[in-house]
CSV table of C-alpha atoms in Angstrom, one decimal:
chain,number,residue,atom,x,y,z
E,1,MET,CA,148.5,22.9,-105.7
E,2,ILE,CA,148.5,20.4,-108.4
E,3,GLU,CA,150.8,21.5,-111.4
E,4,ILE,CA,149.9,19.7,-114.4
E,5,ASP,CA,153.3,19.4,-115.4
E,6,GLU,CA,154.7,17.9,-112.5
E,7,LEU,CA,151.6,15.5,-112.4
E,8,LYS,CA,152.4,14.6,-116.0
E,9,LEU,CA,155.9,13.6,-115.2
E,10,HIS,CA,155.1,11.6,-112.0
E,11,LEU,CA,152.6,9.6,-114.0
E,12,ARG,CA,155.0,8.9,-116.7
E,13,GLU,CA,157.6,7.8,-114.3
E,14,PHE,CA,154.7,5.7,-112.4
E,15,ALA,CA,154.2,3.9,-115.6
E,16,ASP,CA,157.5,3.4,-116.7
E,17,ALA,CA,158.2,1.8,-113.5
E,18,ARG,CA,155.3,-0.8,-114.3
E,19,ASN,CA,156.0,-1.4,-117.6
E,20,TRP,CA,152.8,-0.2,-118.4
E,21,GLU,CA,153.7,1.8,-121.6
E,22,LYS,CA,152.9,-0.5,-123.9
E,23,TYR,CA,149.1,-0.5,-122.5
E,24,HIS,CA,149.0,3.5,-122.6
E,25,SER,CA,147.8,3.9,-126.2
E,26,PRO,CA,145.9,6.9,-126.4
E,27,LYS,CA,143.0,4.7,-127.8
E,28,ASN,CA,143.4,2.6,-124.5
E,29,LEU,CA,143.6,5.6,-122.2
E,30,VAL,CA,140.3,7.3,-123.5
E,31,MET,CA,138.5,4.1,-122.8
E,32,ALA,CA,140.1,3.5,-119.3
E,33,MET,CA,139.1,7.3,-118.6
E,34,SER,CA,135.6,6.6,-119.8
E,35,VAL,CA,135.0,3.7,-117.4
E,36,GLU,CA,136.1,6.2,-114.8
E,37,MET,CA,133.8,8.7,-115.7
E,38,ALA,CA,131.1,6.2,-115.5
E,39,GLU,CA,132.1,5.2,-112.0
E,40,LEU,CA,131.7,8.6,-111.2
E,41,MET,CA,128.2,8.9,-112.7
E,42,GLU,CA,127.3,5.8,-111.0
E,43,HIS,CA,127.0,7.7,-107.7
E,44,PHE,CA,124.4,10.3,-109.3
E,45,GLU,CA,122.1,7.9,-111.4
E,46,TRP,CA,119.3,7.6,-108.9
E,47,MET,CA,119.9,11.0,-107.3
E,48,THR,CA,117.7,14.1,-107.8
E,49,GLU,CA,119.4,17.0,-109.0
E,50,LYS,CA,118.6,18.5,-105.5
E,51,GLN,CA,120.4,15.6,-103.9
E,52,SER,CA,123.5,15.6,-106.0
E,53,LEU,CA,124.2,19.1,-104.5
E,54,SER,CA,124.2,18.1,-101.0
E,55,LEU,CA,126.2,15.0,-100.8
E,56,ASP,CA,126.7,13.0,-97.9
E,57,VAL,CA,130.5,12.9,-96.4
E,58,ASP,CA,131.3,9.1,-97.8
E,59,THR,CA,129.7,9.9,-101.1
E,60,LYS,CA,131.4,12.8,-101.2
E,61,GLU,CA,135.0,11.0,-100.5
E,62,ALA,CA,134.1,8.5,-103.1
E,63,VAL,CA,133.0,10.8,-105.8
E,64,ALA,CA,136.3,12.8,-104.9
E,65,LEU,CA,138.4,9.9,-105.7
E,66,GLU,CA,136.8,9.1,-108.9
E,67,MET,CA,137.3,12.6,-110.0
E,68,ALA,CA,140.8,12.0,-109.4
E,69,ASP,CA,141.0,8.9,-111.7
E,70,VAL,CA,139.5,11.1,-114.5
E,71,MET,CA,142.0,13.8,-114.0
E,72,ILE,CA,144.8,11.4,-113.5
E,73,TYR,CA,144.0,9.6,-116.9
E,74,LEU,CA,143.4,12.8,-118.9
E,75,VAL,CA,146.6,14.0,-117.8
E,76,ARG,CA,148.4,10.7,-118.7
E,77,MET,CA,146.5,10.9,-122.1
E,78,ALA,CA,147.6,14.2,-123.0
E,79,ASP,CA,150.8,13.5,-122.2
E,80,ARG,CA,150.5,10.4,-124.7
E,81,CYS,CA,148.9,12.4,-127.4
E,82,GLY,CA,151.8,15.1,-127.1
E,83,VAL,CA,149.1,17.9,-126.1
E,84,ASP,CA,149.7,20.7,-123.7
E,85,LEU,CA,146.3,20.4,-121.2
E,86,ASP,CA,147.2,24.1,-120.2
E,87,ASP,CA,147.3,25.4,-123.5
E,88,ALA,CA,144.0,23.5,-124.6
E,89,VAL,CA,142.2,24.9,-121.7
E,90,GLN,CA,143.4,28.4,-122.6
E,91,ALA,CA,142.3,27.9,-126.0
E,92,LYS,CA,138.9,26.6,-125.0
E,93,LEU,CA,138.2,29.2,-122.4
E,94,THR,CA,138.9,31.6,-125.2
E,95,ILE,CA,136.5,30.1,-127.9
E,96,ASN,CA,133.9,29.7,-124.9
E,97,SER,CA,133.9,33.5,-123.7
E,98,LYS,CA,133.2,34.5,-127.8
E,99,LYS,CA,130.6,31.5,-128.2
E,100,TYR,CA,128.9,32.5,-125.0
E,101,PRO,CA,128.5,36.2,-124.4
E,102,PRO,CA,127.4,36.9,-120.7
E,103,VAL,CA,123.6,38.1,-120.4
E,104,ALA,CA,122.8,41.4,-119.8
E,105,VAL,CA,122.8,42.6,-116.1
E,106,ASP,CA,118.5,43.4,-115.7
E,107,GLN,CA,117.9,40.0,-116.9
M,1,MET,CA,150.2,27.0,-116.1
M,2,ILE,CA,146.7,26.2,-115.0
M,3,GLU,CA,146.2,26.3,-111.4
M,4,ILE,CA,143.3,24.4,-110.7
M,5,ASP,CA,141.9,27.1,-108.2
M,6,GLU,CA,142.3,29.9,-110.6
M,7,LEU,CA,140.3,28.0,-113.2
M,8,LYS,CA,137.6,27.0,-110.5
M,9,LEU,CA,137.2,30.7,-109.9
M,10,HIS,CA,136.8,31.5,-113.5
M,11,LEU,CA,134.6,28.9,-114.4
M,12,ARG,CA,132.2,29.9,-111.1
M,13,GLU,CA,132.0,33.6,-112.8
M,14,PHE,CA,131.6,32.6,-116.1
M,15,ALA,CA,128.6,30.3,-115.2
M,16,ASP,CA,127.2,33.3,-112.6
M,17,ALA,CA,127.5,35.9,-115.5
M,18,ARG,CA,125.3,33.7,-117.9
M,19,ASN,CA,122.7,32.5,-115.1
M,20,TRP,CA,123.9,28.7,-115.6
M,21,GLU,CA,124.0,28.2,-112.0
M,22,LYS,CA,120.6,26.6,-111.8
M,23,TYR,CA,121.8,24.3,-114.6
M,24,HIS,CA,124.9,23.1,-113.0
M,25,SER,CA,123.9,20.4,-110.5
M,26,PRO,CA,126.6,17.7,-110.1
M,27,LYS,CA,124.0,15.6,-111.6
M,28,ASN,CA,123.7,17.7,-114.8
M,29,LEU,CA,127.3,18.2,-114.9
M,30,VAL,CA,128.6,14.8,-114.9
M,31,MET,CA,126.3,13.9,-117.9
M,32,ALA,CA,127.9,16.8,-119.7
M,33,MET,CA,131.5,16.0,-119.0
M,34,SER,CA,130.5,12.3,-120.0
M,35,VAL,CA,129.3,13.5,-123.5
M,36,GLU,CA,132.5,15.5,-124.0
M,37,MET,CA,134.9,12.5,-123.2
M,38,ALA,CA,132.4,10.6,-125.8
M,39,GLU,CA,133.3,13.5,-128.2
M,40,LEU,CA,137.1,12.8,-127.4
M,41,MET,CA,136.6,9.2,-127.8
M,42,GLU,CA,135.1,9.7,-131.3
M,43,HIS,CA,138.3,10.4,-132.8
M,44,PHE,CA,139.6,7.2,-131.7
M,45,GLU,CA,136.8,4.6,-132.1
M,46,TRP,CA,138.0,3.4,-135.5
M,47,MET,CA,141.9,3.8,-135.2
M,48,THR,CA,144.2,1.1,-134.3
M,49,GLU,CA,146.3,1.6,-131.0
M,50,LYS,CA,149.4,2.6,-133.1
M,51,GLN,CA,147.4,5.1,-135.0
M,52,SER,CA,146.3,6.6,-131.7
M,53,LEU,CA,150.1,7.2,-130.8
M,54,SER,CA,150.6,9.4,-133.9
M,55,LEU,CA,147.8,11.8,-134.4
M,56,ASP,CA,147.9,14.2,-137.3
M,57,VAL,CA,148.1,17.9,-136.8
M,58,ASP,CA,144.4,18.6,-137.3
M,59,THR,CA,143.1,15.6,-135.2
M,60,LYS,CA,145.7,16.5,-132.4
M,61,GLU,CA,144.1,19.9,-132.2
M,62,ALA,CA,140.6,18.6,-132.0
M,63,VAL,CA,141.7,16.2,-129.4
M,64,ALA,CA,143.1,18.7,-127.4
M,65,LEU,CA,140.2,21.1,-127.5
M,66,GLU,CA,137.9,17.8,-126.3
M,67,MET,CA,140.2,17.3,-123.6
M,68,ALA,CA,140.0,20.7,-122.5
M,69,ASP,CA,136.1,20.2,-122.5
M,70,VAL,CA,136.7,17.5,-120.2
M,71,MET,CA,139.1,19.3,-117.9
M,72,ILE,CA,136.6,22.2,-117.6
M,73,TYR,CA,133.5,20.1,-116.6
M,74,LEU,CA,135.6,18.4,-114.0
M,75,VAL,CA,136.9,21.3,-112.5
M,76,ARG,CA,133.6,23.0,-112.4
M,77,MET,CA,131.7,19.7,-111.1
M,78,ALA,CA,134.3,19.7,-108.3
M,79,ASP,CA,133.5,23.2,-107.6
M,80,ARG,CA,129.7,22.5,-107.3
M,81,CYS,CA,130.6,19.0,-104.9
M,82,GLY,CA,132.6,20.8,-102.5
M,83,VAL,CA,135.4,18.7,-103.8
M,84,ASP,CA,139.0,19.8,-103.7
M,85,LEU,CA,140.6,18.2,-106.6
M,86,ASP,CA,144.2,18.5,-105.5
M,87,ASP,CA,143.7,16.8,-102.6
M,88,ALA,CA,142.0,14.3,-104.3
M,89,VAL,CA,144.5,13.5,-106.9
M,90,GLN,CA,147.1,13.5,-103.9
M,91,ALA,CA,145.0,11.2,-102.1
M,92,LYS,CA,144.4,8.6,-105.0
M,93,LEU,CA,148.1,8.9,-106.3
M,94,THR,CA,148.9,7.5,-102.6
M,95,ILE,CA,146.4,4.8,-102.9
M,96,ASN,CA,147.9,3.9,-106.5
M,97,SER,CA,151.6,3.4,-105.2
M,98,LYS,CA,150.4,1.1,-102.7
M,99,LYS,CA,148.2,-0.8,-104.8
M,100,TYR,CA,150.5,-1.1,-107.7
M,101,PRO,CA,153.9,-1.8,-106.5
M,102,PRO,CA,156.6,-1.2,-109.3
M,103,VAL,CA,157.9,-4.2,-111.1
M,104,ALA,CA,161.5,-5.3,-110.3
M,105,VAL,CA,164.2,-4.1,-112.3
M,106,ASP,CA,165.2,-7.0,-114.0
M,107,GLN,CA,161.8,-7.7,-115.5
A,1,MET,CA,108.7,-6.4,-135.1
A,2,ILE,CA,112.4,-6.7,-134.9
A,3,GLU,CA,113.9,-10.3,-134.3
A,4,ILE,CA,117.4,-10.0,-133.2
A,5,ASP,CA,118.7,-12.9,-135.3
A,6,GLU,CA,117.2,-11.0,-138.6
A,7,LEU,CA,118.7,-7.9,-137.2
A,8,LYS,CA,121.9,-9.7,-136.7
A,9,LEU,CA,122.4,-10.8,-140.2
A,10,HIS,CA,121.3,-7.8,-141.8
A,11,LEU,CA,124.1,-6.0,-140.2
A,12,ARG,CA,126.4,-8.5,-141.1
A,13,GLU,CA,125.8,-8.2,-144.7
A,14,PHE,CA,125.7,-4.6,-144.4
A,15,ALA,CA,129.2,-4.5,-143.0
A,16,ASP,CA,130.3,-7.4,-145.5
A,17,ALA,CA,129.5,-5.4,-148.5
A,18,ARG,CA,131.3,-2.5,-147.2
A,19,ASN,CA,134.1,-3.7,-146.4
A,20,TRP,CA,134.0,-2.8,-142.8
A,21,GLU,CA,134.8,-6.2,-141.3
A,22,LYS,CA,138.3,-5.1,-140.4
A,23,TYR,CA,137.0,-2.2,-138.4
A,24,HIS,CA,134.5,-4.3,-136.7
A,25,SER,CA,136.4,-5.7,-133.6
A,26,PRO,CA,134.3,-5.7,-130.1
A,27,LYS,CA,136.8,-3.1,-129.0
A,28,ASN,CA,136.0,-0.8,-131.7
A,29,LEU,CA,132.5,-1.5,-131.6
A,30,VAL,CA,132.2,-0.8,-128.0
A,31,MET,CA,133.8,2.6,-128.4
A,32,ALA,CA,131.2,3.4,-131.1
A,33,MET,CA,128.3,2.6,-129.3
A,34,SER,CA,129.5,4.3,-126.3
A,35,VAL,CA,129.9,7.7,-128.5
A,36,GLU,CA,126.0,6.8,-129.6
A,37,MET,CA,125.0,6.5,-126.1
A,38,ALA,CA,126.2,9.7,-125.2
A,39,GLU,CA,124.5,11.5,-128.3
A,40,LEU,CA,121.6,9.9,-127.0
A,41,MET,CA,122.5,11.4,-123.4
A,42,GLU,CA,123.4,14.9,-124.6
A,43,HIS,CA,119.3,15.6,-125.4
A,44,PHE,CA,118.9,15.0,-121.3
A,45,GLU,CA,121.8,16.7,-119.9
A,46,TRP,CA,120.5,20.1,-118.9
A,47,MET,CA,116.8,18.7,-118.6
A,48,THR,CA,115.0,18.1,-115.4
A,49,GLU,CA,113.7,14.6,-114.9
A,50,LYS,CA,110.3,16.0,-115.2
A,51,GLN,CA,111.0,17.2,-118.7
A,52,SER,CA,112.6,14.1,-119.8
A,53,LEU,CA,109.5,12.5,-119.3
A,54,SER,CA,107.4,14.7,-121.7
A,55,LEU,CA,110.0,15.2,-124.8
A,56,ASP,CA,108.5,17.2,-127.6
A,57,VAL,CA,107.7,15.8,-130.8
A,58,ASP,CA,111.4,16.7,-132.9
A,59,THR,CA,113.4,15.6,-129.5
A,60,LYS,CA,111.6,12.4,-129.4
A,61,GLU,CA,112.1,11.6,-132.9
A,62,ALA,CA,115.8,12.6,-132.5
A,63,VAL,CA,116.0,10.3,-129.4
A,64,ALA,CA,114.7,7.2,-130.9
A,65,LEU,CA,117.3,7.3,-133.7
A,66,GLU,CA,120.1,7.8,-131.1
A,67,MET,CA,118.5,4.5,-129.4
A,68,ALA,CA,118.5,3.0,-132.7
A,69,ASP,CA,122.1,3.5,-133.3
A,70,VAL,CA,122.8,2.2,-129.7
A,71,MET,CA,120.8,-1.1,-130.4
A,72,ILE,CA,122.3,-1.6,-134.1
A,73,TYR,CA,125.7,-1.5,-132.2
A,74,LEU,CA,124.7,-3.6,-129.8
A,75,VAL,CA,123.5,-6.3,-131.8
A,76,ARG,CA,126.5,-6.2,-134.2
A,77,MET,CA,128.9,-6.5,-131.4
A,78,ALA,CA,127.1,-9.2,-129.9
A,79,ASP,CA,127.5,-10.9,-133.2
A,80,ARG,CA,131.0,-10.0,-133.0
A,81,CYS,CA,131.5,-11.5,-129.6
A,82,GLY,CA,129.9,-14.5,-130.7
A,83,VAL,CA,127.2,-13.6,-127.7
A,84,ASP,CA,123.3,-14.7,-128.1
A,85,LEU,CA,121.9,-11.7,-127.0
A,86,ASP,CA,118.5,-13.3,-126.4
A,87,ASP,CA,119.9,-16.1,-124.1
A,88,ALA,CA,121.8,-13.3,-122.3
A,89,VAL,CA,118.9,-11.0,-121.5
A,90,GLN,CA,116.9,-13.8,-120.5
A,91,ALA,CA,119.7,-15.1,-118.1
A,92,LYS,CA,120.1,-11.4,-116.7
A,93,LEU,CA,116.1,-11.4,-116.2
A,94,THR,CA,116.4,-14.5,-114.2
A,95,ILE,CA,119.2,-12.8,-112.1
A,96,ASN,CA,117.4,-9.8,-111.7
A,97,SER,CA,114.3,-11.5,-110.5
A,98,LYS,CA,116.4,-13.0,-107.4
A,99,LYS,CA,118.5,-10.2,-106.8
A,100,TYR,CA,115.6,-7.8,-106.5
A,101,PRO,CA,112.5,-9.1,-105.1
A,102,PRO,CA,109.4,-7.4,-105.1
A,103,VAL,CA,108.3,-5.2,-102.6
A,104,ALA,CA,105.2,-6.3,-100.4
A,105,VAL,CA,101.7,-5.0,-101.5
A,106,ASP,CA,101.2,-3.3,-98.5
A,107,GLN,CA,104.3,-0.9,-99.0
C,1,MET,CA,113.7,-15.3,-129.2
C,2,ILE,CA,113.2,-11.8,-127.4
C,3,GLU,CA,110.2,-10.1,-128.5
C,4,ILE,CA,110.9,-6.4,-127.8
C,5,ASP,CA,107.6,-5.7,-127.0
C,6,GLU,CA,107.4,-8.6,-124.2
C,7,LEU,CA,110.4,-7.3,-122.8
C,8,LYS,CA,108.9,-4.0,-122.5
C,9,LEU,CA,105.9,-5.2,-120.7
C,10,HIS,CA,108.1,-7.5,-118.5
C,11,LEU,CA,110.0,-4.7,-117.4
C,12,ARG,CA,107.2,-2.4,-117.0
C,13,GLU,CA,105.6,-5.0,-114.4
C,14,PHE,CA,109.1,-5.4,-112.9
C,15,ALA,CA,109.5,-2.0,-112.2
C,16,ASP,CA,106.0,-1.4,-111.0
C,17,ALA,CA,106.5,-4.5,-108.5
C,18,ARG,CA,109.5,-2.7,-106.9
C,19,ASN,CA,107.9,0.6,-107.0
C,20,TRP,CA,110.7,1.9,-109.2
C,21,GLU,CA,108.6,4.3,-111.5
C,22,LYS,CA,109.6,7.0,-109.5
C,23,TYR,CA,113.4,6.5,-110.2
C,24,HIS,CA,112.7,5.6,-113.8
C,25,SER,CA,113.0,9.1,-115.6
C,26,PRO,CA,114.6,8.9,-119.0
C,27,LYS,CA,117.3,11.3,-117.7
C,28,ASN,CA,118.3,8.6,-114.7
C,29,LEU,CA,117.8,5.8,-117.3
C,30,VAL,CA,120.2,7.1,-119.8
C,31,MET,CA,122.5,7.5,-117.0
C,32,ALA,CA,122.3,4.0,-115.9
C,33,MET,CA,122.5,2.5,-119.3
C,34,SER,CA,125.8,4.9,-119.8
C,35,VAL,CA,127.1,3.0,-116.6
C,36,GLU,CA,126.3,-0.5,-117.6
C,37,MET,CA,127.8,0.4,-121.1
C,38,ALA,CA,131.0,1.4,-119.4
C,39,GLU,CA,131.1,-1.8,-117.4
C,40,LEU,CA,131.0,-3.7,-121.0
C,41,MET,CA,133.8,-1.2,-122.1
C,42,GLU,CA,135.8,-2.1,-119.2
C,43,HIS,CA,136.2,-5.7,-120.3
C,44,PHE,CA,138.0,-4.4,-123.6
C,45,GLU,CA,139.9,-1.2,-122.3
C,46,TRP,CA,143.4,-3.0,-122.3
C,47,MET,CA,142.7,-5.6,-125.0
C,48,THR,CA,144.4,-5.4,-128.5
C,49,GLU,CA,141.6,-5.4,-131.3
C,50,LYS,CA,142.7,-8.9,-132.1
C,51,GLN,CA,142.5,-10.3,-128.4
C,52,SER,CA,138.9,-8.5,-128.2
C,53,LEU,CA,137.7,-11.0,-131.4
C,54,SER,CA,138.8,-14.1,-129.3
C,55,LEU,CA,137.2,-13.9,-125.7
C,56,ASP,CA,138.1,-16.6,-123.3
C,57,VAL,CA,135.0,-18.5,-121.7
C,58,ASP,CA,134.7,-16.6,-118.3
C,59,THR,CA,135.1,-13.0,-120.0
C,60,LYS,CA,132.5,-14.1,-122.8
C,61,GLU,CA,130.0,-14.7,-120.3
C,62,ALA,CA,130.5,-11.6,-118.4
C,63,VAL,CA,130.6,-9.7,-121.5
C,64,ALA,CA,127.0,-11.2,-122.4
C,65,LEU,CA,125.5,-10.2,-119.3
C,66,GLU,CA,126.7,-6.7,-119.4
C,67,MET,CA,125.4,-6.4,-122.9
C,68,ALA,CA,122.2,-7.7,-121.4
C,69,ASP,CA,122.1,-4.9,-118.8
C,70,VAL,CA,122.4,-2.4,-121.5
C,71,MET,CA,119.5,-4.0,-123.7
C,72,ILE,CA,117.4,-4.3,-120.7
C,73,TYR,CA,118.1,-0.2,-120.0
C,74,LEU,CA,117.4,0.7,-123.5
C,75,VAL,CA,114.2,-1.2,-123.8
C,76,ARG,CA,113.1,0.3,-120.7
C,77,MET,CA,113.9,4.0,-121.4
C,78,ALA,CA,112.3,3.6,-124.8
C,79,ASP,CA,109.1,2.6,-122.9
C,80,ARG,CA,109.5,5.5,-120.6
C,81,CYS,CA,110.0,8.0,-123.7
C,82,GLY,CA,107.1,6.5,-125.8
C,83,VAL,CA,109.6,5.6,-128.5
C,84,ASP,CA,108.9,2.4,-130.5
C,85,LEU,CA,112.2,0.8,-130.7
C,86,ASP,CA,111.4,-1.5,-133.7
C,87,ASP,CA,110.4,1.5,-135.7
C,88,ALA,CA,113.2,3.5,-134.6
C,89,VAL,CA,115.6,0.5,-135.9
C,90,GLN,CA,113.9,0.4,-139.2
C,91,ALA,CA,114.0,4.0,-139.8
C,92,LYS,CA,117.9,3.9,-139.0
C,93,LEU,CA,118.4,1.4,-141.4
C,94,THR,CA,116.7,2.8,-144.2
C,95,ILE,CA,119.0,6.3,-143.1
C,96,ASN,CA,122.2,4.1,-143.1
C,97,SER,CA,121.5,2.1,-146.0
C,98,LYS,CA,121.1,5.6,-148.2
C,99,LYS,CA,124.1,7.2,-146.2
C,100,TYR,CA,126.8,4.5,-146.9
C,101,PRO,CA,126.2,2.9,-150.4
C,102,PRO,CA,128.0,-0.4,-150.7
C,103,VAL,CA,131.8,-0.4,-152.1
C,104,ALA,CA,131.9,-1.7,-155.8
C,105,VAL,CA,132.5,-5.3,-156.1
C,106,ASP,CA,135.7,-5.3,-157.7
C,107,GLN,CA,137.3,-3.2,-154.6
């Protein structure tokens, strides 16, 4: 189980040990995250929706690693912005539950 | 503290209660996540890197909610792909630690 | 008919008249273009492929303006990078015609 | 000089000759264009703004080809949406000139 806080600390140490702090401005990190997102998207661009729901083993593994890249940059960027990602997700879930009421049972 | 697995289950129930399952193909979800990513990026497009390191309170709050949107779609998409995001992040961290050895202390 | 060169000069004057030159680094422009691209994508995220082939009038108009935004930033960014977009497209078309030979007639 | 209409017809024939029409829904094309955009962005993610204004020869050439990819997909997507890109750019330029009045000379 990933703990976001642990991952945050791990990534902070990882960057420090490689002298990457100077590159890790939020502006740069959002660009890097966006590039990883597109690498994830690339797997799906010519698929039908149906095909995207039943990935073959190799694609699924590649997709998983691209998702991890997005997650890693997201946690790193949150840290560099001083954002608590746990709190932000909780706040957003609350907003969403008000914004999108569930549909009635009989629909 | 967010547990990815809890969040995954919450989002699954949330989508089911709104009849969203038919929209939530991985192909559609990666598009939606990419749109949220760009909404996050929009805050930074005209900032200098330095400015991006000291966000004002309102921007920081808005940025936090956009990050949450990315996180929420990422966890939802992983679920719809049958990807274990925890495992993927662990695997990626291992790859990265081999790919990028730390620099020597005296550098 | 748009002439790329005319558009380039128009956008250069437009930016100069608004003191935007200092914001228009290629790094910033690629971010801005990417945000416009996502605004274009947003129209399509929950559509089926088939739906995307027959847009209603309002969506088509909105989509056209988002495409224009991408085009405008692309031409502006090319200018700020000293790239001749005409030459680049010609070069890429040549590459593509070699990379992807046409399929045989009987297929 | 690229004429958008000529490029549109060329790309249409190119796709037809390769049986790509079935893949070229606007939904798929906007994903593919977005991936090319990110490949363009990747060149700039760790650069300073200043560095992005003076690209070395190899980077500039690579950047030019990525811009061409974006342009090619944009023109192809416009064709598949029935959008006249020339008209859209003209309309957008008119909107922008009203939305952003030029700054006064003495500023």
